[in-house]
Each structure stands twice: as C-alpha cells, then as structure tokens.
XYZ file of C-alpha atoms in Angstrom:
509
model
C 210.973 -45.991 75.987
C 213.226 -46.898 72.978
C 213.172 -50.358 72.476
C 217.306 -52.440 73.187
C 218.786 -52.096 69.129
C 219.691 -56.254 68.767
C 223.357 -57.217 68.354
C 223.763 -57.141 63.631
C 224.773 -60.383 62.903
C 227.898 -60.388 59.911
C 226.506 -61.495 56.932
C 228.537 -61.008 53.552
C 226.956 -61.571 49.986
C 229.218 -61.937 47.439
C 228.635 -58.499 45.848
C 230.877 -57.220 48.791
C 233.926 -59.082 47.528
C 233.786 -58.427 43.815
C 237.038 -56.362 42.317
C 237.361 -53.804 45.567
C 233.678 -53.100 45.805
C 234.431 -52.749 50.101
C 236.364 -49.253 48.535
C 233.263 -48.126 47.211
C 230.968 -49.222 49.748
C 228.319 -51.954 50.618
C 225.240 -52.221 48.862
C 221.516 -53.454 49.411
C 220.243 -56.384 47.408
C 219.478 -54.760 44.091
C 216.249 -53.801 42.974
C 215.590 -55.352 39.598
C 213.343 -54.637 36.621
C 212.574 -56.590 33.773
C 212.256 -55.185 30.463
C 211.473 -56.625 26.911
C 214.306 -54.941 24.895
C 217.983 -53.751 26.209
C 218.179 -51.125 28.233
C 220.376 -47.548 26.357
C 220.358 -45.123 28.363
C 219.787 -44.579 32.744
C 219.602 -40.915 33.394
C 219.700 -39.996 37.189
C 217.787 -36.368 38.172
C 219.989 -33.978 39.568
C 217.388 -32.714 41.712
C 215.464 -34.809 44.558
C 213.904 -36.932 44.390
C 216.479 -37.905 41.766
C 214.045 -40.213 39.648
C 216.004 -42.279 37.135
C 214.969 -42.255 33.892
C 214.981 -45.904 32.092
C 214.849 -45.649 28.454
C 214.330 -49.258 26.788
C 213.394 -50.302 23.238
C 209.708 -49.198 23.134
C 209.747 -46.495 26.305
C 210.910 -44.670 28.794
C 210.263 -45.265 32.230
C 210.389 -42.745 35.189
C 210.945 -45.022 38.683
C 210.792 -43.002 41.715
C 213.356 -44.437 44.603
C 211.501 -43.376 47.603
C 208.159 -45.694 46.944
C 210.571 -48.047 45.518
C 208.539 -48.516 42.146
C 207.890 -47.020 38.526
C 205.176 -44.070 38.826
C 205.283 -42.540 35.418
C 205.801 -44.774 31.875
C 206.587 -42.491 28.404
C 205.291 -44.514 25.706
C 204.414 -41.766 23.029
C 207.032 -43.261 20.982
C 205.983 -44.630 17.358
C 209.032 -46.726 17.383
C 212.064 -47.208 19.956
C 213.326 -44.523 22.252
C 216.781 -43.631 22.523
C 218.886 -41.985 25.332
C 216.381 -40.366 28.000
C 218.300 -37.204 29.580
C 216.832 -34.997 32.600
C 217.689 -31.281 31.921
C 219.190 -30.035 35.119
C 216.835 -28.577 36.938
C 214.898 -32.339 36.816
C 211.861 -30.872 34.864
C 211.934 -31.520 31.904
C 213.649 -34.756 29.744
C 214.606 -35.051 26.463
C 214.379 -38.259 24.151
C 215.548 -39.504 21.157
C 213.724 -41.776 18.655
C 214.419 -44.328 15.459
C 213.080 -41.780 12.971
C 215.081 -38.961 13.667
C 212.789 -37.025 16.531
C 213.900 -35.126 19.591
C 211.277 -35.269 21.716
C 210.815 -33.168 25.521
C 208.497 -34.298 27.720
C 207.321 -32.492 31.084
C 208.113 -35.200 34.216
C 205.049 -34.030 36.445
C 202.023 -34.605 34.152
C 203.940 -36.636 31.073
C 202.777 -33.707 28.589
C 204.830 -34.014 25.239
C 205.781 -30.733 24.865
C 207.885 -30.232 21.936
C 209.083 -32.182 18.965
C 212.102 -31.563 17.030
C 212.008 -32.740 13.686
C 215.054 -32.738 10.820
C 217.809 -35.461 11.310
C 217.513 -37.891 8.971
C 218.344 -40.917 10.884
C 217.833 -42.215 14.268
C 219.315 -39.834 17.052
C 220.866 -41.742 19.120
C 221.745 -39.632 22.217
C 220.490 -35.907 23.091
C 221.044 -33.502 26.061
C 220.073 -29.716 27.381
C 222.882 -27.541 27.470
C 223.695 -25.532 30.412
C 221.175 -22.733 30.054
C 218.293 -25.152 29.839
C 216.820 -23.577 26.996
C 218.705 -25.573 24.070
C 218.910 -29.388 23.410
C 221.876 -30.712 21.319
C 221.066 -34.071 19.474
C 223.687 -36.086 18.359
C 222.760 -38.669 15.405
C 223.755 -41.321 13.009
C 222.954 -39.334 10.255
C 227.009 -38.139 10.769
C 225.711 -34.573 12.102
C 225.085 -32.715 15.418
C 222.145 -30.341 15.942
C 220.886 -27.651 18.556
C 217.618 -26.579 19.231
C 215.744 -23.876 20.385
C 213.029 -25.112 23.465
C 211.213 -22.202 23.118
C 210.165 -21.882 19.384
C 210.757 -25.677 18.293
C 213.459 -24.454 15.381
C 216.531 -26.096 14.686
C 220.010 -22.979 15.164
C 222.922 -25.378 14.364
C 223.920 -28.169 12.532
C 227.151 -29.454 12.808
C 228.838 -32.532 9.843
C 232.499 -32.896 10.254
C 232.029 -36.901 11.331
C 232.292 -39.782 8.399
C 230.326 -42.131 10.307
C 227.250 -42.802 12.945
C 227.555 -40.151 15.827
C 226.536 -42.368 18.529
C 227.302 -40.228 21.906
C 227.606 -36.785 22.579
C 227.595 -34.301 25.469
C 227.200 -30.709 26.423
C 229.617 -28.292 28.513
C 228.684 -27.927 32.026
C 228.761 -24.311 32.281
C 229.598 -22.520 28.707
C 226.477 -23.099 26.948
C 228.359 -22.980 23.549
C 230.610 -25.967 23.703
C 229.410 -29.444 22.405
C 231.577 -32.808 22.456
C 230.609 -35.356 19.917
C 231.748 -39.333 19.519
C 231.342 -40.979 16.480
C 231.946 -44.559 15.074
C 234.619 -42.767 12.657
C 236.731 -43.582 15.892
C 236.993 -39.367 16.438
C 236.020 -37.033 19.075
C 235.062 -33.445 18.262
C 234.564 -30.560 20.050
C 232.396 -27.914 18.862
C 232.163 -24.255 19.822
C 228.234 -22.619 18.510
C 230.249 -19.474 17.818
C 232.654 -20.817 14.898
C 230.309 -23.336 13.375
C 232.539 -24.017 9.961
C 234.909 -26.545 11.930
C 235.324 -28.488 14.936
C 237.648 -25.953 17.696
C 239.222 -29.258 18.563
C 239.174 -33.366 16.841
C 241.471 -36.339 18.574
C 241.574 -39.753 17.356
C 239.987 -42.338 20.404
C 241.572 -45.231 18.596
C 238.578 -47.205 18.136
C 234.694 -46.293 17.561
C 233.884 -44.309 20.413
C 230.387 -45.459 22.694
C 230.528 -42.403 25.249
C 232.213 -39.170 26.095
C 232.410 -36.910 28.854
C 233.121 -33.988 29.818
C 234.787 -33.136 33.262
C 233.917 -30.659 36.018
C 235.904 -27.161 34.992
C 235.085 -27.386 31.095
C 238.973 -28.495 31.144
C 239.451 -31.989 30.199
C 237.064 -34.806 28.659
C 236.909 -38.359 28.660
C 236.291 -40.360 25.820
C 235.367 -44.490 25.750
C 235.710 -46.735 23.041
C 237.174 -50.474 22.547
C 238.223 -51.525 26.005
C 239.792 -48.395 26.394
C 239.129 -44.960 28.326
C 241.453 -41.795 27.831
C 241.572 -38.897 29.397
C 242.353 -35.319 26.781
C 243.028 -31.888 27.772
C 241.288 -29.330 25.985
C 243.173 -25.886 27.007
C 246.802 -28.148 25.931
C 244.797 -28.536 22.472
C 243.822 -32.170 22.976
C 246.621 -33.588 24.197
C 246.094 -37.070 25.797
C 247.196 -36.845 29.940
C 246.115 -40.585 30.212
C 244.832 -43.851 28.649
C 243.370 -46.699 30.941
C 242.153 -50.604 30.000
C 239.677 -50.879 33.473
C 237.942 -53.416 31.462
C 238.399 -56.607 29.115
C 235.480 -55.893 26.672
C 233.938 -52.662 25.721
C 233.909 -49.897 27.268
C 229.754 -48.933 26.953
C 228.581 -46.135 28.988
C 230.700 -44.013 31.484
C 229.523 -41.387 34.436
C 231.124 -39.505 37.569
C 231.130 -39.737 40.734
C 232.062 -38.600 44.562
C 231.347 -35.091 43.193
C 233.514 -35.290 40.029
C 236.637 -36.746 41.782
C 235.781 -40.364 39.949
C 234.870 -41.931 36.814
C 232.241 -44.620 36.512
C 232.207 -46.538 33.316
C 230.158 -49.618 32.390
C 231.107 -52.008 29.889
C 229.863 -55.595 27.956
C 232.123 -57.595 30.559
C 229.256 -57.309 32.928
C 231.210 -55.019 35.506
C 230.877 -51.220 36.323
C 234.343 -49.971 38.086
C 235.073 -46.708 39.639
C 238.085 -44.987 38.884
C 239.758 -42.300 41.043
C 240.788 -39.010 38.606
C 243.293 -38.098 40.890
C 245.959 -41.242 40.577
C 243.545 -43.181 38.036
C 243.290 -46.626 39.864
C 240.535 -48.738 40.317
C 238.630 -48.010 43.843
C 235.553 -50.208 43.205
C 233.516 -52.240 41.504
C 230.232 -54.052 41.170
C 229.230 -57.105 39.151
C 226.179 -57.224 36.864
C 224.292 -60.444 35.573
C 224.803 -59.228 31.735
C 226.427 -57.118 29.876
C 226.062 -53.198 30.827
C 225.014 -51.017 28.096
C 224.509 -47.585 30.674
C 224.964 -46.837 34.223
C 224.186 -43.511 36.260
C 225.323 -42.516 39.747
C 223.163 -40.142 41.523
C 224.697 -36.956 42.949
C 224.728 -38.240 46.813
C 226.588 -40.951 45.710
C 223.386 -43.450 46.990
C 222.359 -45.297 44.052
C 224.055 -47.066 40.711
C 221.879 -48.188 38.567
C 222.947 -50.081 35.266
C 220.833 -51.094 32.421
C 222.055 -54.153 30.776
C 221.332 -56.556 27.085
C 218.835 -58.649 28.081
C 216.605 -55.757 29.437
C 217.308 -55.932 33.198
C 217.999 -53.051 35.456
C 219.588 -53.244 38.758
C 219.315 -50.039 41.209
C 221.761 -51.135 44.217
C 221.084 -48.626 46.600
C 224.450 -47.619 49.610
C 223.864 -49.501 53.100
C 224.174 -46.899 55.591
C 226.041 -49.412 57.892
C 229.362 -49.678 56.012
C 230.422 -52.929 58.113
C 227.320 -54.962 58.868
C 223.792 -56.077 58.081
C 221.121 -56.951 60.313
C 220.279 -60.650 60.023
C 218.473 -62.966 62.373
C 220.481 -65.486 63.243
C 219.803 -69.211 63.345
C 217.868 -70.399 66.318
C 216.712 -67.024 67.345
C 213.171 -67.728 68.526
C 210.485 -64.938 68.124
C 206.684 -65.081 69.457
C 204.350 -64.255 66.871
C 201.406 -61.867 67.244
C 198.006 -63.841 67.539
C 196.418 -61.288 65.662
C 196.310 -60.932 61.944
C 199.127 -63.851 61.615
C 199.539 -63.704 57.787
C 196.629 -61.761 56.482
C 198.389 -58.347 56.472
C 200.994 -57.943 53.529
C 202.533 -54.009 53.200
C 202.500 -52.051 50.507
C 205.733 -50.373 49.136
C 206.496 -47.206 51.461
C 205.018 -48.771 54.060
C 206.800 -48.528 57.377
C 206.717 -51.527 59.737
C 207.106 -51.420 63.051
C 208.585 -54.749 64.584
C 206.969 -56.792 67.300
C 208.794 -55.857 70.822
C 207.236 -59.156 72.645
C 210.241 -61.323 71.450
C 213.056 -63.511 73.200
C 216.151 -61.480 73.473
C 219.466 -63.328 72.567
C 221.341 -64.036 75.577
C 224.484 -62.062 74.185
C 221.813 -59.277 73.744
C 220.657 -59.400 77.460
C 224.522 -59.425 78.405
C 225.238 -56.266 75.896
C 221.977 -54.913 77.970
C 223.373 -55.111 81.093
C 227.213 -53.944 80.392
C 228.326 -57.591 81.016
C 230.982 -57.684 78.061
C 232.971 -60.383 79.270
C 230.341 -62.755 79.857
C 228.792 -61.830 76.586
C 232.404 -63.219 74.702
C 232.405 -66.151 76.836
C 228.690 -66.901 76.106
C 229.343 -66.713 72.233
C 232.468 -68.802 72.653
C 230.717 -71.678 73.966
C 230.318 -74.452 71.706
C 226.988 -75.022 70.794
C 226.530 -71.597 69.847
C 230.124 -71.939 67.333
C 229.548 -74.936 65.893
C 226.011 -73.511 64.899
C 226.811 -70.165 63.800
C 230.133 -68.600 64.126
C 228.930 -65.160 62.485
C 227.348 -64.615 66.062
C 230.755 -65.217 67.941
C 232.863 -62.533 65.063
C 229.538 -60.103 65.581
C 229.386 -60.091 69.089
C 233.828 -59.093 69.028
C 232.236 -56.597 66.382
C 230.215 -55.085 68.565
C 232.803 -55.082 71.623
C 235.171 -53.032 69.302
C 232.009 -50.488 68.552
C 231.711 -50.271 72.145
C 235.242 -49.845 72.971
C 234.906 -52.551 75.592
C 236.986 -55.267 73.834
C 240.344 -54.629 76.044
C 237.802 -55.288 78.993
C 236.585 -58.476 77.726
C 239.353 -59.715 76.830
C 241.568 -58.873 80.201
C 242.230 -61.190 83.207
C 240.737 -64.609 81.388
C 241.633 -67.799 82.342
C 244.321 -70.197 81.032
C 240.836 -72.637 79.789
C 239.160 -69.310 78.571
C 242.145 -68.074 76.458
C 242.409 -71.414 75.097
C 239.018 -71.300 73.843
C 239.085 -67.814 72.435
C 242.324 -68.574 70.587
C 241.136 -72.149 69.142
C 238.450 -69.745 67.655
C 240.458 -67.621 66.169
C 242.934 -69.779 64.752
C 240.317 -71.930 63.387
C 238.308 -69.007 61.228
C 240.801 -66.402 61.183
C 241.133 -68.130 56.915
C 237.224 -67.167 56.747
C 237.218 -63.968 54.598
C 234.380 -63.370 55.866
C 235.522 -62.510 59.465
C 239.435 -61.868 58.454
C 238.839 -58.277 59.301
C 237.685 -58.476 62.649
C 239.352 -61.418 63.997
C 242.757 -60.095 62.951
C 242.492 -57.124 64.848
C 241.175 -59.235 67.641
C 244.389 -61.600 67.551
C 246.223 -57.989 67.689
C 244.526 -57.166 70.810
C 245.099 -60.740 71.989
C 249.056 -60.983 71.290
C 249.393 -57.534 72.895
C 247.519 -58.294 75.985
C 248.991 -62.084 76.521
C 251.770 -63.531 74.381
C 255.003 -63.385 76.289
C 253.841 -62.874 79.651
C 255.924 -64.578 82.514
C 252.886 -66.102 84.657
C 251.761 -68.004 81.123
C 251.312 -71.789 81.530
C 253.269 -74.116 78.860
C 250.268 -74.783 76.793
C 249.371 -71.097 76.378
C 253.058 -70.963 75.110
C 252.323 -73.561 72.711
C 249.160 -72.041 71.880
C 250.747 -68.371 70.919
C 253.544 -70.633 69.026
C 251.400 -72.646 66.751
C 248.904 -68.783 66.097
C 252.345 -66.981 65.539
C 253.320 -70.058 62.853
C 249.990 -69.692 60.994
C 249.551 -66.689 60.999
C 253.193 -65.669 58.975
C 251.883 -69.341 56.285
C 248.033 -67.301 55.663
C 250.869 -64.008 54.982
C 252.705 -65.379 52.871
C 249.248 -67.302 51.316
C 248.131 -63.805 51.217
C 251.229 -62.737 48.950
C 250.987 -65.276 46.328
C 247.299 -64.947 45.510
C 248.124 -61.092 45.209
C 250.888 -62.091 42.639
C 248.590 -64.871 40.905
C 245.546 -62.105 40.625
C 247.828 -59.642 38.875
C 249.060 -62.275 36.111
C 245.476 -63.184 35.575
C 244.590 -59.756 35.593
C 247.202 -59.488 32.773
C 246.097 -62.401 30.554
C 242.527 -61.073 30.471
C 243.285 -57.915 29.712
C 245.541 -58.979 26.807
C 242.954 -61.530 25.913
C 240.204 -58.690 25.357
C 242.134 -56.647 23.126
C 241.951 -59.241 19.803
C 240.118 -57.089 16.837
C 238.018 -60.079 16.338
C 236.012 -59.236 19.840
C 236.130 -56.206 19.071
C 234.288 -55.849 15.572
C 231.227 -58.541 17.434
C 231.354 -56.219 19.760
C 230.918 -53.310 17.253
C 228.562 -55.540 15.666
C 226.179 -56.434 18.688
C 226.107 -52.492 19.495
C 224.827 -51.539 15.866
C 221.834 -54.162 16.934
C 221.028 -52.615 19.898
C-alpha cells in the first residue's frame, strides 16, 4: 500500500526572489564545483544524457547529471583549453588550445582523435557545423578556419577582422554560413562559397564576447559591452533591436524554451532570460562571481554557469513549481535501531524513507478528509508562534485540494477572528503573500458584509480592508523606487572606464 505523501512545508531561499527568477521557475540548491582557473566555456549535449562539458584553464571536464558527478576528465592539453563544444549528435567534442590546436576528442572512451594544426595563436572558440563533418575555429590570430574531420586538412581560411576573434558560431542548418565576433568591435558573416569577403559585417559598438545565431538561419545576436542586439540577416544586417539586460559585460549568451528566449551571462554575477518575442526580462538567477559562460540544456532542466574564480553552479528545475518538502520544526521521527549512522549512500543511490514515523496531526486530519479541523489545528497558537510556514502550507494544500471554500465555511465569530488575526499579521511576509492573498479573497467573499456579522467581525473586515489598500499602495512605490534604481545602475555601468577593466580582465582570462 502506498505510503500517506506528508503535507510540503513552504520554504523560500532567496534564489526564488532574485530579478523575476519565479518567471523562470524554481530551482534546487546548486550543485557546485571547484576549479583552479576560470571557467570559458559550459557546453550542454544535445542528446541525453546531455553531459555538460566544463572547459577550465588546464582541462576539460565531462560531468554526467544523472550520477550527479564528473565521470570523464580531458587533460591531453599541453597548456590551457579553450571553449569545449559537443557536435550535435553528442559524440564527439571539439577543443581549442593556447598554441593554436583544434583538438576532437571521442566522449565514450576519451580517444583524441584528430588534431588540427595551423592558426598561429590561441583559438579561442571552435564548433562543428551542421553536417558534423567540419569544425570552424575562430582565433586571435584575426582569422577563421574550417576543417575537414575526416582527413585532418584545413579547406578555408577566412582574415577580414583587425583584431583577436574571440567568439564565433556556425549556422544551424546551411552548413556554409559562419558568424564571427572579434575585439575589432565587428561581426561578420561568412558564406564557404564566396570566400574573398564577408556576405555580411555590422558594427556591435564595442568588442564583441559572443554571438549567436537564431533558429531559422534569419537573425543573429551579437554581445559586447553591456549591450545585446539583435540583426537581421535577409534585411542585410539591419539592427531590429538593442537591449542593456545587464550593468557590466555582457560574457556568454545561449537560448532557451526551444529558441523562443535568450540567455546571456555577464561579469555582474547574474544570468537573465530574455523573451525574443517582446524582449523583456522573464527571469533571472544570481551567481556568487562573475559569469564568464552559461548553457541551458534543451528540456529547459539545467543552467549551468561557469564563473572567474573557477566555480560552477548546475541549478537543476524543481518539478514542484510552488513548494519544497521540508520537515518542519518539532516534527518528531523514530529512528531505525539498526545501522543508526553507519550507512552513508553513494551518489545515485535511491533511499527509501522510514514509514515507522509520527504523522503530523494536520497530516492525520488531511488523511481522514477533515479539512476544517486541519485549518483550525494549524491556527492554534502554539503551532503559529512556532512555525507559521505550517499554517500558509496547510491553506496551500486546501487550495490543491479544492477544499478551501469548505474549510473556510460556517466558522465561528472566535474562529474567524483567529484566521483573520493570521492573515493580517503575515499577509507583509513575501514569503506567504501569494497564498494568503488569495485566501483573504476567499475570506472577504465568503464573510465581509454579511447581515448576521457581530460588531467586532465588522471591525475586524474594517481594519484588513484599511491595510490591505496601505501594503497596495506600499506595493506601488517600491515598484517606482526599483525602476529608478534600475535606471542609475544601468547608467552607472555604461562609463568607458569599466568598460576597458573589463576588456582588460577578459584578455587575462
């Protein structure tokens, strides 16, 4: 028999609250790793089980999310690796290196299987094109090349840029078309069957850290400064849009929700998603340092971001978009006599929880269909004063249910009392506005008004009615203070001093 599922207890982290991250979802604690140098590239696998591909200053490492841990390391690298891309099919990933190499490397047994040899510099970013059987490399020797997988020979070299090409990408579906960044603050686009010039060049603005190109081979987006525009390639490069999500660099950028958003990544520490279709902000996720790459996998499960100082986060999509299981203060649990402490799982390892454990009264209530006495039992006092999360979860889980309009009917004058002194006093809570508002809704509806009220339920509705319209028009100024400060920042991060340290610091890495 399937064992009673406990009541989730509401428990926010701040991760949930940071710049409209609810929009984009709520996340697991991250998953961090610690590396020695900064982190340059993430690459996601298209394919399952979409390993992400870590690429720090001395190697590359290949972290599989289902056991939750690095299985493969690439360390055939005589000095640092650059830009670790999956071709397509997720068997095979090219790498860049400091003396001008492209290497490809086979995931399942880590063979080296080609090296391309001829840049003259370090290549700083490379990438299969759509046929799989030709990797462009983009590097700061000022040129693009493409190369043949099968007989290790270099077809194309491309040298319109004046300075480092630092990013670079290839079409998604016409194996001929290349787009190259470079630090000469221009974005070309190159087509393998007119190699003299570039088919199309726009000026970014600023040196440019990332390009991409969008689903359709129509458009591409190009990063650079604290800036990200949007160009149209059959209109001959005209720009449809330029954005400022961020107050420092723009560093890495990637797509999302099947191509309908824009990731981007940047030294300000955050990582926002951006809607293509009206080109607002719909999330965003904050980062201990600054974030030099960030990859979203296709299913839209997992951003990971690899920052300065080394560190990469994977955050990984709760499947429970409103709460998280938690057990909540007091809860008592009897503990197994056998084995107490002596077992500790490995990663993959699933657990399978004790049964033989007390069962929260609320819980035996929920059990038994008693919703009304469940809300009065998580009214009472003792069980507020020590945890009001239980009280806002157990009104959660009434409106899950659909049983809320039956706890809530035919209460007494001392009961209503008690459930609106609750509300009034943590309806400011962020943490439980969302709930208890919709609660008061339910409450007003059902009670305020009514003929056969007393004169202290009057009172009671008055003095909710009265707060409620000051925590409004609270609401309403810090929406008007966020947007000036928004402003300031924004104007504050576009001073060409930050931006040539910032130019600076990315040479360096």
């Amino acid at each position: 028999m399937t064992a009673f599922k406990e009541t989730p207890i509401i428990h926010y982290t701040t991760r949930k609250k940071t710049g409209g991250a609810k929009n984009w979802g709520i996340w697991e604690q991250p998953v961090t790793i610690q590396e020695y140098g900064a982190i340059n590239r993430i690459s996601i696998s298209p394919v399952e089980p979409n390993y992400f591909a870590i690429t720090s200053s001395s190697k590359v490492l290949i972290y599989n999310p289902v056991i939750k841990d690095v299985f493969k390391t690439l360390s055939k690298f005589k000095d640092n690796p650059y830009s670790g891309k999956f071709r397509r099919d997720g068997k095979l990933l090219c790498v860049g290196t400091t003396e001008g190499q492209v290497k490809v490397f086979d995931i399942s047994t880590k063979t080296m299987l080609r090296v391309f040899r001829g840049h003259s510099a370090a290549v700083r970013q490379c990438e299969f094109t759509a046929d799989n059987v030709h990797v462009a490399s983009f590097s700061d020797d000022k040129t693009v090349g493409v190369w043949d997988l099968a007989t290790e020979t270099r077809l194309d070299t491309f040298s319109g840029h004046k300075e480092y090409v630092r990013c670079g990408v290839t079409a998604n579906a016409n194996s001929d078309l290349l787009l190259s960044g470079s630090y000469d603050e221009t974005v070309a686009l190159w087509d393998r069957r007119t190699k003299e010039e570039p088919v199309l060049k726009v000026n970014h603005g600023a040196p440019v850290q990332d390009v991409l190109i969008l689903n359709g081979d129509s458009m591409f987006v190009t990063a650079g400064g604290n800036m990200v525009k949007i160009w149209d390639i059959t209109n001959g490069g005209k720009m449809l849009r330029s954005l400022s999500p961020h107050h420092k660099l723009v560093t890495s950028m990637c797509l999302a929700d099947n191509g309908q958003s824009l990731v981007t990544g940047s030294l300000d520490r955050q990582v926002k998603r951006i809607s293509l279709s009206n080109f607002k902000i719909t999330g965003a996720l904050a980062f201990p340092s600054s974030v030099l790459s960030v990859d979203v996998d296709l299913g839209n499960k997992y951003v990971v971001a690899g920052m300065t100082d080394g560190l990469v986060q994977i955050i990984e999509r709760k499947k429970d978009t409103q709460i998280t299981e938690e057990g909540p203060e007091g809860g008592r649990r009897r503990k197994s006599r056998f084995m107490e402490g002596a077992f500790v799982p490995s990663d993959g390892d699933v657990l399978v929880q004790d049964r033989n454990k007390w069962m929260l009264k609320h819980d035996y209530l929920f059990r038994r269909y008693e919703y009304t006495e469940a809300l009065n039992y998580s009214l009472v006092k003792n069980v507020v004063s020590r945890n009001p999360a239980i009280c806002v979860s157990v009104m959660y889980e009434l409106i899950r249910r659909r049983g809320l309009e039956v706890a809530l009917a035919e209460r007494t004058d001392e009961s209503l009392i008690q459930l609106l002194d609750f509300i009034e006093s943590n309806i400011t809570d962020l943490r439980f506005q969302q709930v208890l508002v919709y609660v008061a809704s339910k409450v007003i509806d059902m009670y305020m008004g009514k003929p056969n009220n007393s004169n202290v339920i009057n009172r009671k509705f008055l003095r909710f009615e009265s707060k409620l319209e000051r925590m409004l028009k609270f609401s309403e100024e810090l929406t008007k203070l966020q947007g000036c400060i928004d402003l300031v920042v924004a104007t504050a991060g576009m001073g060409t001093q930050s931006n040539r340290v910032e130019k600076s610091l990315l040479k360096k890495v």
